Amino acid sequence: MEFGPHLLLATLEGAISAAVLALIAVGLSIVFGIMRVVNVAHGEFYMLGAVMAWWITSHVGGHPAIGFLLALIVAPIMVGSIAALADHLILRRINYDPERTIVATIGLLYVLQQLTLMTFGADARPVEAPFNMRIALPWFENGVDGWSMYWPWGLSTTTYKLAVIVAAVVVLVGLWLFMTRTRAGLIMRATQLNRDMALAHGIPVEKIYALVFGLGAGLAALASVLVVPIQQAHYLMGGDPLLLAFIVVIIGGLGSIPGTIVAAILIGMSDGIISVFFSPTLAKILATLLVAFVLIFRPQGLMGKPAK
Amino acid sequence: MLNVKNIEVAYDKVQVLFDVSFDVKSGEIFCLLGRNGAGKTTALKSIMGLLPLKTGSIQFDNQTLSTMAPYDVPKQGIAYVPQGRGLFSELTVAQNIEIGLMVKNSGAATRERVLDIFPRLRERLKQRADTLSGGEQQMLAMARALSMEPKLLLLDEPTEGLQPSIIKLIQDVIVNMKQAGVAIVLVEHHIETVLTIADRVAFVENGRCQKIAEINDLKNNPEEIHRYLGVN
């Protein structure tokens, strides 16, 4: 395949990575932004969403879309509820202390991972996409007769992959509207800005924290349900997305949702493109190097606020 | 109305308040006076439930505040304007006021009444709180507190760093609240303000309430102020 069509293919793969990564990283970012908790178990919530999606779809008969739609609704709610329970049982009891929550969420990571292994086994589990029509993509060339369109062999994608990008955009726009236009979003932002004054205005901060922790985990689970028909569900699948989500959140600026989305596009696209042209390992190496440079030259990230 | 009884408060192992007691009646302006670090702000935070008590109790309208969850305290009709204003800096003026209105689910009538008191805020409703001038920020902090329709108002240095015209406006608002029957606990370094509007004064020194005096007694005996605060 020529370079141009190959680049388009790589860009499409990158856009899918960016869309999924944006959902995962925004979940991590709102948890840090509002609760000041570095959730090391975030990748396991992503993994749980995928495993639950497999479990639900394998128990629901009929058209694959029925099981998938059910998984799309139930898995994020279940994972969000598990996260809210973890907040209640663990994080609240250590008073959301920044250092202790890191250790506690590392513990939670292993508990969730090993429980999944014990319950569902170590096999990678496939989930059938609800629809998966292949679409050939056109390319353009400037020949002797001027510009013309043609259909290069191998330049194609699937309707499902395009749907993942659209779904991620819809969820992110919905989240933005929720945070900026609703009463609940206003309460969350007030809690983020000044915890004590939120309490002094009747806001039950601990309940908001449980809600935020559940929302963050639910977004990670939603991302994994969307991606599991492309990849497979596996009890160790949370590691890579966690690393990339941390990279995105640091580059975007801790707690900044717009910065997180911009960084997710940057990292997701470069991850997709570099993985197609070179290797996924090189993509991870470059992303990690980028974080190092950001930490040296702009520690607050692209859109974060400098520490006072 | 407010009864603070023998409270002791500590930040971890450092005790800040020792056996502090006072009470405030409806329609009274009660002032806590003392040097920096005396424990005045700690007393206000304790009333709001933001700091736990080691011992003692705080009662308001026959309700024990000290055993309530902190977020239930404002729902009893207690509003707090902290030192430094405590605004939600990245929210707009309208959103800050809305947060205050949420406490009692107050509606547009309360909002309009508050904006009538501070008409300058009406022109800045869509402006972020952190872009306001110092005086406007203090107006917003007061407006947010008033939108909670409080029965008790806790004010921590509300005139700090303000120009005289804004100080006068804030004083007038405080006096109007008092006349409407609101009890006010005021932490204030501006002695003129204290002598102008307060009814009673508690001198706080090293975390202890050394003396509670009627304001008229202080006016007749200014060396008392000098003794506790080192000012004339």
mmCIF file of N, CA, C and O in Angstrom, chain A residues 180 183 186-187 189-191 193-207 305, chain B residues 48 50 70-71 74-75 80 82 86-91 95 98-100 102-103 105 144 148:
data_model
loop_
_atom_site.group_PDB
_atom_site.id
_atom_site.type_symbol
_atom_site.label_atom_id
_atom_site.label_comp_id
_atom_site.label_asym_id
_atom_site.label_seq_id
_atom_site.Cartn_x
_atom_site.Cartn_y
_atom_site.Cartn_z
ATOM 1 N N THR A 180 -21.121 21.253 33.073
ATOM 2 C CA THR A 180 -21.267 22.711 32.944
ATOM 3 C C THR A 180 -22.708 23.201 32.994
ATOM 4 O O THR A 180 -22.949 24.366 33.272
ATOM 5 N N ARG A 183 -27.150 20.979 37.696
ATOM 6 C CA ARG A 183 -26.968 21.292 39.113
ATOM 7 C C ARG A 183 -25.936 20.342 39.745
ATOM 8 O O ARG A 183 -25.085 20.765 40.520
ATOM 9 N N LEU A 186 -22.532 21.405 38.749
ATOM 10 C CA LEU A 186 -22.139 22.610 39.489
ATOM 11 C C LEU A 186 -21.658 22.232 40.891
ATOM 12 O O LEU A 186 -20.634 22.739 41.379
ATOM 13 N N ILE A 187 -22.379 21.320 41.522
ATOM 14 C CA ILE A 187 -22.005 20.872 42.875
ATOM 15 C C ILE A 187 -20.630 20.178 42.836
ATOM 16 O O ILE A 187 -19.791 20.406 43.710
ATOM 17 N N ARG A 189 -18.207 20.702 40.676
ATOM 18 C CA ARG A 189 -17.156 21.698 40.441
ATOM 19 C C ARG A 189 -16.909 22.523 41.701
ATOM 20 O O ARG A 189 -15.754 22.861 42.021
ATOM 21 N N ALA A 190 -17.967 22.843 42.421
ATOM 22 C CA ALA A 190 -17.791 23.592 43.679
ATOM 23 C C ALA A 190 -16.968 22.762 44.662
ATOM 24 O O ALA A 190 -16.069 23.282 45.338
ATOM 25 N N THR A 191 -17.252 21.463 44.725
ATOM 26 C CA THR A 191 -16.506 20.569 45.624
ATOM 27 C C THR A 191 -15.039 20.525 45.230
ATOM 28 O O THR A 191 -14.145 20.524 46.085
ATOM 29 N N LEU A 193 -13.379 22.909 43.748
ATOM 30 C CA LEU A 193 -12.716 24.199 43.957
ATOM 31 C C LEU A 193 -12.446 24.491 45.429
ATOM 32 O O LEU A 193 -11.443 25.117 45.759
ATOM 33 N N ASN A 194 -13.355 24.086 46.308
ATOM 34 C CA ASN A 194 -13.168 24.429 47.723
ATOM 35 C C ASN A 194 -13.980 23.462 48.583
ATOM 36 O O ASN A 194 -15.187 23.651 48.793
ATOM 37 N N ARG A 195 -13.305 22.431 49.070
ATOM 38 C CA ARG A 195 -13.996 21.365 49.804
ATOM 39 C C ARG A 195 -14.706 21.902 51.054
ATOM 40 O O ARG A 195 -15.869 21.592 51.290
ATOM 41 N N ASP A 196 -13.991 22.711 51.843
ATOM 42 C CA ASP A 196 -14.575 23.214 53.085
ATOM 43 C C ASP A 196 -15.782 24.097 52.826
ATOM 44 O O ASP A 196 -16.800 24.019 53.517
ATOM 45 N N MET A 197 -15.674 24.976 51.821
ATOM 46 C CA MET A 197 -16.802 25.867 51.547
ATOM 47 C C MET A 197 -17.967 25.092 50.926
ATOM 48 O O MET A 197 -19.119 25.490 51.070
ATOM 49 N N ALA A 198 -17.662 23.991 50.252
ATOM 50 C CA ALA A 198 -18.745 23.134 49.755
ATOM 51 C C ALA A 198 -19.520 22.570 50.950
ATOM 52 O O ALA A 198 -20.757 22.613 50.987
ATOM 53 N N LEU A 199 -18.775 22.087 51.957
ATOM 54 C CA LEU A 199 -19.440 21.593 53.178
ATOM 55 C C LEU A 199 -20.249 22.694 53.844
ATOM 56 O O LEU A 199 -21.370 22.482 54.302
ATOM 57 N N ALA A 200 -19.662 23.907 53.870
ATOM 58 C CA ALA A 200 -20.328 25.040 54.521
ATOM 59 C C ALA A 200 -21.542 25.523 53.726
ATOM 60 O O ALA A 200 -22.250 26.419 54.166
ATOM 61 N N HIS A 201 -21.767 24.928 52.549
ATOM 62 C CA HIS A 201 -22.971 25.240 51.781
ATOM 63 C C HIS A 201 -23.853 24.008 51.613
ATOM 64 O O HIS A 201 -24.605 23.885 50.643
ATOM 65 N N GLY A 202 -23.730 23.101 52.579
ATOM 66 C CA GLY A 202 -24.660 21.971 52.640
ATOM 67 C C GLY A 202 -24.394 20.878 51.624
ATOM 68 O O GLY A 202 -25.261 20.028 51.393
ATOM 69 N N ILE A 203 -23.217 20.887 51.001
ATOM 70 C CA ILE A 203 -22.911 19.847 50.006
ATOM 71 C C ILE A 203 -22.300 18.639 50.724
ATOM 72 O O ILE A 203 -21.281 18.778 51.397
ATOM 73 N N PRO A 204 -22.927 17.468 50.621
ATOM 74 C CA PRO A 204 -22.371 16.270 51.289
ATOM 75 C C PRO A 204 -21.156 15.766 50.521
ATOM 76 O O PRO A 204 -21.267 14.916 49.641
ATOM 77 N N VAL A 205 -20.015 16.307 50.869
ATOM 78 C CA VAL A 205 -18.801 16.096 50.072
ATOM 79 C C VAL A 205 -18.456 14.615 49.920
ATOM 80 O O VAL A 205 -18.085 14.164 48.827
ATOM 81 N N GLU A 206 -18.632 13.837 50.996
ATOM 82 C CA GLU A 206 -18.255 12.415 50.900
ATOM 83 C C GLU A 206 -19.151 11.672 49.919
ATOM 84 O O GLU A 206 -18.698 10.769 49.209
ATOM 85 N N LYS A 207 -20.438 12.055 49.876
ATOM 86 C CA LYS A 207 -21.337 11.407 48.903
ATOM 87 C C LYS A 207 -20.946 11.815 47.481
ATOM 88 O O LYS A 207 -21.012 11.011 46.548
ATOM 89 N N LYS A 305 -3.048 24.225 35.829
ATOM 90 C CA LYS A 305 -2.629 25.497 36.441
ATOM 91 C C LYS A 305 -1.325 25.284 37.192
ATOM 92 O O LYS A 305 -1.154 24.249 37.840
ATOM 93 N N MET B 48 -19.092 25.818 62.447
ATOM 94 C CA MET B 48 -19.557 25.279 61.155
ATOM 95 C C MET B 48 -19.351 23.762 61.051
ATOM 96 O O MET B 48 -19.756 23.157 60.059
ATOM 97 N N LEU B 50 -16.488 22.339 60.695
ATOM 98 C CA LEU B 50 -15.337 22.046 59.824
ATOM 99 C C LEU B 50 -14.151 21.524 60.630
ATOM 100 O O LEU B 50 -13.217 20.977 60.058
ATOM 101 N N PRO B 70 -21.027 17.873 59.055
ATOM 102 C CA PRO B 70 -20.760 19.288 58.718
ATOM 103 C C PRO B 70 -21.709 19.857 57.662
ATOM 104 O O PRO B 70 -22.095 21.023 57.737
ATOM 105 N N TYR B 71 -22.127 19.016 56.698
ATOM 106 C CA TYR B 71 -22.991 19.557 55.640
ATOM 107 C C TYR B 71 -24.423 19.799 56.113
ATOM 108 O O TYR B 71 -25.219 20.422 55.398
ATOM 109 N N PRO B 74 -25.093 24.089 57.806
ATOM 110 C CA PRO B 74 -25.692 25.245 57.112
ATOM 111 C C PRO B 74 -27.198 25.121 56.919
ATOM 112 O O PRO B 74 -27.898 26.136 56.841
ATOM 113 N N LYS B 75 -27.694 23.889 56.876
ATOM 114 C CA LYS B 75 -29.142 23.703 56.673
ATOM 115 C C LYS B 75 -29.949 24.149 57.893
ATOM 116 O O LYS B 75 -31.170 24.298 57.818
ATOM 117 N N TYR B 80 -21.623 31.174 56.564
ATOM 118 C CA TYR B 80 -20.235 31.449 56.965
ATOM 119 C C TYR B 80 -19.526 32.177 55.827
ATOM 120 O O TYR B 80 -19.504 31.708 54.702
ATOM 121 N N PRO B 82 -15.829 33.159 55.188
ATOM 122 C CA PRO B 82 -14.512 32.970 55.808
ATOM 123 C C PRO B 82 -13.545 34.097 55.463
ATOM 124 O O PRO B 82 -13.796 34.890 54.546
ATOM 125 N N GLY B 86 -13.371 32.741 50.473
ATOM 126 C CA GLY B 86 -13.773 31.356 50.189
ATOM 127 C C GLY B 86 -14.713 31.218 49.013
ATOM 128 O O GLY B 86 -15.587 30.345 49.006
ATOM 129 N N LEU B 87 -14.530 32.048 47.991
ATOM 130 C CA LEU B 87 -15.406 31.941 46.815
ATOM 131 C C LEU B 87 -15.027 30.712 45.995
ATOM 132 O O LEU B 87 -13.901 30.232 46.065
ATOM 133 N N PHE B 88 -15.962 30.223 45.207
ATOM 134 C CA PHE B 88 -15.657 29.184 44.226
ATOM 135 C C PHE B 88 -15.094 29.917 43.015
ATOM 136 O O PHE B 88 -15.833 30.416 42.158
ATOM 137 N N SER B 89 -13.764 30.003 42.983
ATOM 138 C CA SER B 89 -13.085 30.991 42.141
ATOM 139 C C SER B 89 -13.374 30.850 40.651
ATOM 140 O O SER B 89 -13.478 31.842 39.939
ATOM 141 N N GLU B 90 -13.522 29.621 40.169
ATOM 142 C CA GLU B 90 -13.707 29.437 38.723
ATOM 143 C C GLU B 90 -15.179 29.429 38.319
ATOM 144 O O GLU B 90 -15.498 29.270 37.149
ATOM 145 N N LEU B 91 -16.071 29.577 39.302
ATOM 146 C CA LEU B 91 -17.499 29.674 38.983
ATOM 147 C C LEU B 91 -17.863 31.143 38.814
ATOM 148 O O LEU B 91 -17.182 32.026 39.331
ATOM 149 N N GLN B 95 -23.323 31.572 39.546
ATOM 150 C CA GLN B 95 -23.193 30.195 40.054
ATOM 151 C C GLN B 95 -22.838 30.179 41.539
ATOM 152 O O GLN B 95 -23.334 29.337 42.286
ATOM 153 N N GLU B 98 -25.966 30.793 43.254
ATOM 154 C CA GLU B 98 -26.831 29.621 43.129
ATOM 155 C C GLU B 98 -26.472 28.558 44.170
ATOM 156 O O GLU B 98 -27.352 27.899 44.734
ATOM 157 N N ILE B 99 -25.171 28.398 44.422
ATOM 158 C CA ILE B 99 -24.740 27.423 45.436
ATOM 159 C C ILE B 99 -25.328 27.809 46.802
ATOM 160 O O ILE B 99 -25.781 26.957 47.565
ATOM 161 N N GLY B 100 -25.345 29.119 47.090
ATOM 162 C CA GLY B 100 -25.954 29.580 48.340
ATOM 163 C C GLY B 100 -27.450 29.322 48.363
ATOM 164 O O GLY B 100 -28.004 28.875 49.374
ATOM 165 N N MET B 102 -29.050 27.006 46.945
ATOM 166 C CA MET B 102 -29.358 25.564 47.020
ATOM 167 C C MET B 102 -29.561 25.088 48.457
ATOM 168 O O MET B 102 -30.254 24.103 48.687
ATOM 169 N N VAL B 103 -28.914 25.777 49.414
ATOM 170 C CA VAL B 103 -28.929 25.280 50.798
ATOM 171 C C VAL B 103 -30.361 25.136 51.299
ATOM 172 O O VAL B 103 -30.716 24.145 51.927
ATOM 173 N N ASN B 105 -33.014 25.611 49.101
ATOM 174 C CA ASN B 105 -33.837 25.580 47.889
ATOM 175 C C ASN B 105 -34.587 26.885 47.695
ATOM 176 O O ASN B 105 -35.776 26.894 47.343
ATOM 177 N N ARG B 144 -23.593 35.556 48.690
ATOM 178 C CA ARG B 144 -23.774 34.099 48.723
ATOM 179 C C ARG B 144 -24.282 33.667 50.101
ATOM 180 O O ARG B 144 -25.154 32.804 50.211
ATOM 181 N N MET B 148 -28.483 32.257 51.538
ATOM 182 C CA MET B 148 -28.833 31.090 52.357
ATOM 183 C C MET B 148 -29.914 31.422 53.375
ATOM 184 O O MET B 148 -30.299 30.572 54.179
#
